[in-house]
Amino acid sequence: VNDSTVYLPGETPTVALARVKHGVVVSIGVTKDFPTIGEIDYECDPTGVNREWPWQLNRLNGFWDLLAWGSERGDLDARSALLTTVRQWLKIPIPQEANGYASFAHRTIDTGIRLARVFAQSLPTLLEHGDDDLLADLLVSIFMQQERLRWNHRTNNWLAMEMNGLLAATACVPFN
């Protein structure tokens, strides 16, 4: 767990985890305080000018890594927070027939990054600690994101990240 988009300067994983469990999220070094971990607005931009904030947050890399790190160390609050954030994030509608910038949560390059890394790594945790409904929702989301990338991809470096995510998701969930 060493994602600079999740930590404040000088913050340890233990301190960052305590902050995140209370709904205080950092993306690109900018803090946003949400009422609870279950009420994160993945479409907001607290900077008002830098759309990188929600884009980085929606890649979910460091954020979910931090919660998984705590969960692996037996922190039941971290595990609960991870499962809550997975459930919450999965409720964001996926724009199927839209360009790469259709939403902050589902920009296609970030979808590729998320599928390649975060969702693939989340499956074991969800299999062990989640419930059947959550796992089913995650698998449906993976399928929907794959479909979107298959038909609404971009070019150049975006295409590389999109197809990397498509490949990883297909390897994890080979039934589509």
Coordinates of N, CA and C in Angstrom, one line a residue:
V1 N 0.9 -1.2 0.0 CA 0.0 0.0 0.0 C 0.9 1.2 0.0
N2 N 1.1 1.8 -1.1 CA 2.0 3.0 -1.2 C 1.5 3.9 -2.3
D3 N 0.2 4.1 -2.5 CA -0.4 4.9 -3.5 C -0.4 6.4 -3.0
S4 N 0.3 7.2 -3.7 CA 0.4 8.6 -3.3 C -0.9 9.4 -3.5
T5 N -1.9 8.8 -4.2 CA -3.2 9.4 -4.4 C -4.1 9.2 -3.2
V6 N -3.7 8.4 -2.2 CA -4.5 8.0 -1.1 C -4.0 8.6 0.2
Y7 N -2.7 8.9 0.3 CA -2.1 9.4 1.5 C -1.9 10.9 1.6
L8 N -2.0 11.4 2.8 CA -1.5 12.8 3.0 C 0.0 12.7 3.3
P9 N 0.7 13.8 3.1 CA 2.1 13.8 3.3 C 2.5 13.3 4.7
G10 N 3.4 12.3 4.7 CA 3.9 11.8 6.0 C 3.0 10.8 6.7
E11 N 1.9 10.5 6.0 CA 0.9 9.6 6.7 C 1.3 8.1 6.5
T12 N 1.1 7.4 7.6 CA 1.3 5.9 7.5 C 0.1 5.2 7.1
P13 N 0.2 3.9 6.6 CA -1.0 3.2 6.3 C -2.0 3.1 7.4
T14 N -1.6 3.0 8.7 CA -2.5 2.8 9.8 C -3.3 4.1 10.0
V15 N -2.6 5.3 9.9 CA -3.3 6.6 10.1 C -4.2 6.8 8.9
A16 N -3.8 6.5 7.7 CA -4.6 6.7 6.5 C -5.9 5.8 6.6
L17 N -5.7 4.6 7.0 CA -6.8 3.7 7.2 C -7.9 4.2 8.2
A18 N -7.4 4.7 9.3 CA -8.3 5.3 10.3 C -9.1 6.4 9.7
R19 N -8.4 7.3 8.9 CA -9.1 8.4 8.3 C -10.1 7.9 7.3
V20 N -9.8 7.0 6.4 CA -10.6 6.5 5.4 C -11.9 5.8 5.9
K21 N -11.7 5.1 7.0 CA -12.8 4.4 7.6 C -13.9 5.4 8.1
H22 N -13.5 6.6 8.3 CA -14.4 7.6 8.8 C -14.9 8.5 7.6
G23 N -14.7 8.1 6.4 CA -15.2 8.8 5.2 C -14.4 10.0 4.7
V24 N -13.1 10.1 5.2 CA -12.3 11.2 4.8 C -11.3 10.6 3.7
V25 N -11.6 11.0 2.5 CA -10.9 10.4 1.3 C -9.9 11.4 0.7
V26 N -8.8 10.9 0.2 CA -7.8 11.8 -0.4 C -7.6 11.2 -1.9
S27 N -7.6 12.1 -2.8 CA -7.3 11.8 -4.2 C -6.4 12.9 -4.7
I28 N -5.3 12.6 -5.3 CA -4.3 13.5 -5.9 C -3.9 14.6 -4.8
G29 N -3.9 14.2 -3.6 CA -3.5 15.1 -2.5 C -4.5 16.0 -2.0
V30 N -5.7 15.9 -2.5 CA -6.8 16.8 -2.0 C -7.8 16.0 -1.2
T31 N -8.1 16.5 0.0 CA -9.0 15.8 0.9 C -10.5 16.2 0.7
K32 N -11.3 15.2 0.8 CA -12.8 15.4 0.8 C -13.4 14.6 2.0
D33 N -14.2 15.3 2.8 CA -14.8 14.6 4.0 C -16.2 14.3 3.6
F34 N -16.5 13.0 3.6 CA -17.9 12.5 3.3 C -18.5 12.1 4.7
P35 N -19.8 12.1 4.8 CA -20.5 11.8 6.1 C -20.0 10.4 6.6
T36 N -20.0 9.4 5.8 CA -19.5 8.1 6.2 C -18.8 7.5 5.0
I37 N -18.2 6.3 5.2 CA -17.5 5.6 4.2 C -18.6 5.1 3.1
G38 N -19.8 4.9 3.5 CA -20.8 4.5 2.6 C -21.5 5.6 1.8
E39 N -21.1 6.8 2.0 CA -21.7 7.9 1.3 C -20.7 8.7 0.4
I40 N -19.8 8.0 -0.1 CA -18.8 8.7 -1.0 C -19.4 9.0 -2.3
D41 N -19.3 10.2 -2.8 CA -19.8 10.7 -4.1 C -18.7 10.6 -5.1
Y42 N -18.7 9.5 -5.9 CA -17.7 9.2 -6.9 C -17.7 10.1 -8.1
E43 N -18.8 10.9 -8.2 CA -18.9 11.9 -9.3 C -18.5 13.3 -8.9
C44 N -18.2 13.5 -7.7 CA -17.9 14.9 -7.2 C -16.5 15.3 -7.6
D45 N -16.2 16.6 -7.7 CA -14.9 17.1 -7.9 C -14.7 18.3 -6.9
P46 N -14.1 18.0 -5.7 CA -14.0 19.0 -4.7 C -13.0 20.1 -5.1
T47 N -12.2 19.9 -6.1 CA -11.3 21.0 -6.6 C -12.0 22.0 -7.4
G48 N -13.1 21.6 -8.1 CA -13.9 22.5 -8.9 C -13.2 22.7 -10.3
V49 N -11.9 22.3 -10.4 CA -11.2 22.6 -11.7 C -10.4 21.4 -12.2
N50 N -10.1 20.4 -11.3 CA -9.2 19.4 -11.7 C -10.0 18.0 -11.7
R51 N -10.4 17.6 -12.9 CA -11.2 16.4 -13.0 C -10.4 15.2 -12.7
E52 N -9.1 15.3 -12.5 CA -8.2 14.2 -12.1 C -8.6 13.7 -10.8
W53 N -9.2 14.5 -9.9 CA -9.6 14.0 -8.6 C -10.6 12.8 -8.7
P54 N -11.8 13.0 -9.3 CA -12.7 11.9 -9.4 C -12.1 10.7 -10.3
W55 N -11.3 11.1 -11.3 CA -10.8 10.0 -12.2 C -9.9 9.1 -11.4
Q56 N -9.0 9.7 -10.6 CA -8.1 8.9 -9.8 C -8.9 8.1 -8.7
L57 N -9.8 8.7 -8.1 CA -10.6 8.1 -7.1 C -11.3 6.8 -7.7
N58 N -11.9 7.0 -8.9 CA -12.7 5.9 -9.5 C -11.8 4.8 -10.1
R59 N -10.5 5.0 -10.1 CA -9.6 3.9 -10.5 C -9.6 2.9 -9.3
L60 N -9.8 3.4 -8.1 CA -10.0 2.7 -6.9 C -8.7 2.0 -6.4
N61 N -7.6 2.2 -7.1 CA -6.4 1.5 -6.7 C -6.0 1.6 -5.2
G62 N -5.5 2.8 -4.9 CA -5.0 2.9 -3.5 C -6.1 2.9 -2.4
F63 N -7.3 3.4 -2.8 CA -8.4 3.4 -1.8 C -8.8 2.0 -1.4
W64 N -9.0 1.1 -2.4 CA -9.4 -0.3 -2.0 C -8.2 -1.1 -1.5
D65 N -7.0 -0.8 -2.0 CA -5.8 -1.4 -1.5 C -5.6 -1.2 0.0
L66 N -5.9 0.1 0.4 CA -5.7 0.4 1.8 C -6.8 -0.3 2.7
L67 N -8.0 -0.4 2.2 CA -9.0 -1.1 3.0 C -8.7 -2.6 3.0
A68 N -8.2 -3.2 1.9 CA -7.9 -4.6 1.8 C -6.7 -4.8 2.8
W69 N -5.7 -3.9 2.8 CA -4.6 -4.0 3.7 C -5.0 -4.2 5.1
G70 N -5.9 -3.3 5.5 CA -6.5 -3.4 6.9 C -7.2 -4.7 7.1
S71 N -8.0 -5.1 6.2 CA -8.8 -6.3 6.3 C -7.9 -7.5 6.4
E72 N -6.8 -7.6 5.7 CA -5.9 -8.7 5.8 C -5.2 -8.8 7.1
R73 N -5.2 -7.6 7.8 CA -4.6 -7.6 9.2 C -5.6 -7.8 10.3
G74 N -6.8 -8.3 9.9 CA -7.8 -8.6 10.8 C -8.7 -7.5 11.3
D75 N -8.5 -6.3 10.7 CA -9.3 -5.1 11.0 C -10.8 -5.3 10.5
L76 N -11.7 -5.7 11.3 CA -13.1 -6.0 10.9 C -13.7 -4.7 10.4
D77 N -13.4 -3.6 10.9 CA -14.0 -2.3 10.4 C -13.5 -2.0 9.0
A78 N -12.2 -2.3 8.7 CA -11.7 -2.1 7.4 C -12.4 -3.0 6.4
R79 N -12.6 -4.3 6.8 CA -13.2 -5.2 6.0 C -14.7 -4.8 5.7
S80 N -15.4 -4.4 6.7 CA -16.7 -3.9 6.5 C -16.8 -2.6 5.6
A81 N -15.8 -1.7 5.8 CA -15.7 -0.5 5.0 C -15.4 -0.9 3.5
L82 N -14.5 -1.9 3.3 CA -14.2 -2.3 1.9 C -15.5 -2.9 1.3
L83 N -16.2 -3.7 2.0 CA -17.4 -4.3 1.4 C -18.5 -3.3 1.1
T84 N -18.6 -2.3 2.1 CA -19.5 -1.2 1.9 C -19.2 -0.4 0.7
T85 N -17.9 0.0 0.5 CA -17.5 0.8 -0.7 C -17.7 0.0 -2.0
V86 N -17.5 -1.3 -2.0 CA -17.7 -2.1 -3.2 C -19.2 -2.0 -3.5
R87 N -20.0 -2.3 -2.5 CA -21.5 -2.2 -2.8 C -21.9 -0.9 -3.3
Q88 N -21.4 0.2 -2.7 CA -21.8 1.5 -3.1 C -21.3 1.8 -4.5
W89 N -20.1 1.5 -4.8 CA -19.5 1.9 -6.1 C -20.3 1.1 -7.2
L90 N -20.7 -0.1 -6.9 CA -21.3 -0.9 -8.0 C -22.7 -0.4 -8.3
K91 N -23.3 0.5 -7.5 CA -24.6 1.1 -7.8 C -24.5 2.2 -8.9
I92 N -23.3 2.7 -9.2 CA -23.1 3.7 -10.2 C -23.5 3.2 -11.6
P93 N -24.4 3.8 -12.3 CA -24.8 3.3 -13.6 C -23.6 3.3 -14.6
I94 N -23.5 2.3 -15.4 CA -22.5 2.2 -16.4 C -23.1 2.7 -17.7
P95 N -22.6 3.8 -18.3 CA -23.1 4.3 -19.6 C -22.7 3.4 -20.7
Q96 N -23.5 2.5 -21.2 CA -23.1 1.5 -22.2 C -22.8 2.1 -23.5
E97 N -23.6 3.0 -24.0 CA -23.3 3.5 -25.4 C -22.9 5.0 -25.3
A98 N -21.7 5.2 -24.8 CA -21.3 6.6 -24.6 C -19.8 6.6 -24.8
N99 N -19.3 7.8 -25.1 CA -17.9 8.0 -25.3 C -17.1 7.8 -24.1
G100 N -15.7 7.8 -24.2 CA -14.8 7.6 -23.1 C -15.0 8.5 -21.9
Y101 N -15.5 9.7 -22.1 CA -15.6 10.7 -21.0 C -17.1 10.8 -20.5
A102 N -17.9 9.8 -20.7 CA -19.3 9.9 -20.4 C -19.6 10.2 -18.9
S103 N -18.8 9.7 -18.0 CA -19.0 10.0 -16.6 C -17.6 10.0 -15.9
F104 N -17.6 10.6 -14.8 CA -16.3 10.6 -14.0 C -16.0 9.2 -13.5
A105 N -17.1 8.5 -13.1 CA -16.9 7.1 -12.6 C -16.5 6.1 -13.7
H106 N -16.9 6.3 -14.9 CA -16.7 5.3 -15.9 C -16.0 5.8 -17.2
R107 N -15.0 6.7 -17.0 CA -14.1 7.1 -18.1 C -13.4 5.8 -18.5
T108 N -13.4 5.5 -19.8 CA -12.9 4.2 -20.3 C -11.5 3.8 -19.9
I109 N -10.6 4.8 -19.9 CA -9.2 4.5 -19.5 C -9.2 4.0 -18.1
D110 N -10.0 4.6 -17.2 CA -10.0 4.3 -15.8 C -10.7 2.9 -15.6
T111 N -11.7 2.6 -16.5 CA -12.4 1.3 -16.4 C -11.3 0.2 -16.7
G112 N -10.5 0.5 -17.7 CA -9.5 -0.5 -18.0 C -8.5 -0.7 -16.9
I113 N -8.1 0.3 -16.3 CA -7.2 0.2 -15.1 C -7.8 -0.5 -14.0
R114 N -9.1 -0.1 -13.7 CA -9.8 -0.8 -12.6 C -10.0 -2.3 -12.8
L115 N -10.4 -2.6 -14.1 CA -10.7 -4.0 -14.4 C -9.4 -4.8 -14.3
A116 N -8.3 -4.3 -14.8 CA -7.0 -5.0 -14.8 C -6.4 -5.2 -13.4
R117 N -6.7 -4.3 -12.5 CA -6.0 -4.4 -11.2 C -6.9 -4.6 -10.1
V118 N -7.8 -3.7 -9.9 CA -8.6 -3.7 -8.6 C -9.6 -4.8 -8.6
F119 N -10.4 -4.9 -9.6 CA -11.5 -5.9 -9.6 C -10.9 -7.3 -9.6
A120 N -9.8 -7.5 -10.3 CA -9.2 -8.8 -10.4 C -8.6 -9.2 -9.0
Q121 N -8.1 -8.2 -8.3 CA -7.5 -8.5 -7.0 C -8.6 -8.5 -5.9
S122 N -9.8 -7.9 -6.2 CA -10.8 -7.9 -5.2 C -11.6 -9.3 -5.1
L123 N -11.6 -10.0 -6.2 CA -12.3 -11.3 -6.2 C -12.0 -12.2 -5.0
P124 N -10.8 -12.5 -4.7 CA -10.5 -13.4 -3.6 C -11.1 -12.9 -2.3
T125 N -10.9 -11.6 -2.0 CA -11.5 -11.0 -0.8 C -13.0 -11.1 -0.7
L126 N -13.6 -10.8 -1.9 CA -15.1 -10.9 -1.9 C -15.6 -12.4 -1.8
L127 N -14.8 -13.3 -2.4 CA -15.2 -14.7 -2.3 C -15.1 -15.2 -0.8
E128 N -14.1 -14.7 -0.1 CA -13.9 -15.1 1.3 C -14.8 -14.4 2.3
H129 N -15.0 -13.1 2.1 CA -15.7 -12.3 3.1 C -17.0 -11.7 2.6
G130 N -17.3 -11.7 1.3 CA -18.5 -11.1 0.8 C -19.7 -12.0 0.9
D131 N -20.8 -11.6 0.4 CA -21.9 -12.5 0.3 C -22.2 -12.7 -1.2
D132 N -23.1 -13.7 -1.4 CA -23.4 -14.1 -2.8 C -24.0 -12.9 -3.6
D133 N -24.8 -12.1 -3.0 CA -25.4 -11.0 -3.8 C -24.3 -10.0 -4.2
L134 N -23.4 -9.7 -3.3 CA -22.3 -8.8 -3.6 C -21.4 -9.4 -4.7
L135 N -21.1 -10.6 -4.6 CA -20.3 -11.3 -5.7 C -21.0 -11.3 -7.0
A136 N -22.3 -11.6 -7.0 CA -23.1 -11.5 -8.2 C -23.1 -10.1 -8.8
D137 N -23.3 -9.1 -8.0 CA -23.3 -7.7 -8.5 C -21.9 -7.4 -9.1
L138 N -20.8 -7.8 -8.4 CA -19.5 -7.5 -9.0 C -19.3 -8.2 -10.3
L139 N -19.7 -9.4 -10.5 CA -19.6 -10.1 -11.7 C -20.4 -9.5 -12.8
V140 N -21.6 -9.1 -12.5 CA -22.4 -8.4 -13.5 C -21.8 -7.1 -13.9
S141 N -21.2 -6.3 -12.9 CA -20.5 -5.1 -13.2 C -19.3 -5.3 -14.1
I142 N -18.5 -6.3 -13.8 CA -17.4 -6.7 -14.7 C -17.8 -6.9 -16.1
F143 N -18.9 -7.7 -16.2 CA -19.4 -8.0 -17.6 C -19.8 -6.8 -18.3
M144 N -20.6 -5.9 -17.6 CA -21.1 -4.6 -18.2 C -19.9 -3.7 -18.6
Q145 N -18.9 -3.6 -17.8 CA -17.7 -2.8 -18.1 C -17.0 -3.4 -19.3
Q146 N -16.9 -4.7 -19.3 CA -16.2 -5.4 -20.5 C -17.0 -5.0 -21.8
E147 N -18.3 -5.1 -21.7 CA -19.1 -4.8 -22.9 C -18.9 -3.4 -23.3
R148 N -18.8 -2.5 -22.4 CA -18.6 -1.1 -22.7 C -17.3 -0.9 -23.4
L149 N -16.2 -1.5 -22.9 CA -14.9 -1.3 -23.5 C -14.8 -2.0 -24.8
R150 N -15.5 -3.1 -25.0 CA -15.5 -3.8 -26.3 C -16.0 -2.9 -27.4
W151 N -17.1 -2.1 -27.1 CA -17.7 -1.4 -28.2 C -17.5 0.1 -28.1
N152 N -16.9 0.6 -27.1 CA -16.7 2.1 -26.9 C -15.3 2.4 -26.5
H153 N -14.3 1.8 -27.2 CA -12.9 2.0 -26.8 C -12.4 3.2 -27.5
R154 N -11.2 3.7 -27.1 CA -10.6 4.9 -27.7 C -9.4 4.4 -28.5
T155 N -8.3 5.2 -28.5 CA -7.1 4.9 -29.3 C -5.9 5.1 -28.5
N156 N -4.7 4.8 -29.0 CA -3.4 5.0 -28.4 C -3.3 4.5 -27.0
N157 N -2.8 5.3 -26.0 CA -2.5 4.8 -24.7 C -3.9 4.4 -24.0
W158 N -4.9 5.1 -24.3 CA -6.2 4.7 -23.8 C -6.6 3.3 -24.2
L159 N -6.4 3.0 -25.5 CA -6.8 1.7 -26.0 C -5.9 0.6 -25.3
A160 N -4.7 0.9 -25.1 CA -3.8 -0.1 -24.4 C -4.3 -0.4 -23.0
M161 N -4.7 0.6 -22.2 CA -5.2 0.4 -20.9 C -6.6 -0.2 -20.9
E162 N -7.4 0.2 -21.8 CA -8.7 -0.4 -22.0 C -8.6 -1.9 -22.3
M163 N -7.8 -2.3 -23.2 CA -7.7 -3.7 -23.6 C -7.0 -4.5 -22.5
N164 N -6.1 -3.9 -21.8 CA -5.4 -4.5 -20.7 C -6.5 -4.9 -19.6
G165 N -7.4 -4.0 -19.4 CA -8.5 -4.3 -18.5 C -9.4 -5.4 -19.0
L166 N -9.7 -5.3 -20.3 CA -10.6 -6.3 -20.9 C -10.0 -7.7 -20.8
L167 N -8.7 -7.8 -21.1 CA -8.0 -9.1 -21.0 C -8.0 -9.6 -19.6
A168 N -7.6 -8.8 -18.6 CA -7.6 -9.3 -17.2 C -9.0 -9.7 -16.7
A169 N -10.0 -8.9 -17.1 CA -11.4 -9.3 -16.6 C -11.8 -10.5 -17.3
T170 N -11.5 -10.7 -18.6 CA -11.9 -11.9 -19.3 C -11.2 -13.2 -18.7
A171 N -9.9 -13.0 -18.3 CA -9.2 -14.1 -17.6 C -9.8 -14.5 -16.3
C172 N -10.3 -13.4 -15.5 CA -10.9 -13.7 -14.2 C -12.4 -14.2 -14.4
V173 N -13.1 -13.8 -15.4 CA -14.5 -14.1 -15.6 C -14.6 -14.5 -17.0
P174 N -14.2 -15.7 -17.4 CA -14.1 -16.2 -18.8 C -15.4 -16.6 -19.4
F175 N -16.6 -16.3 -18.8 CA -17.8 -16.9 -19.3 C -18.6 -15.9 -20.2
N176 N -18.1 -14.8 -20.6 CA -18.9 -13.9 -21.4 C -18.7 -14.0 -22.9

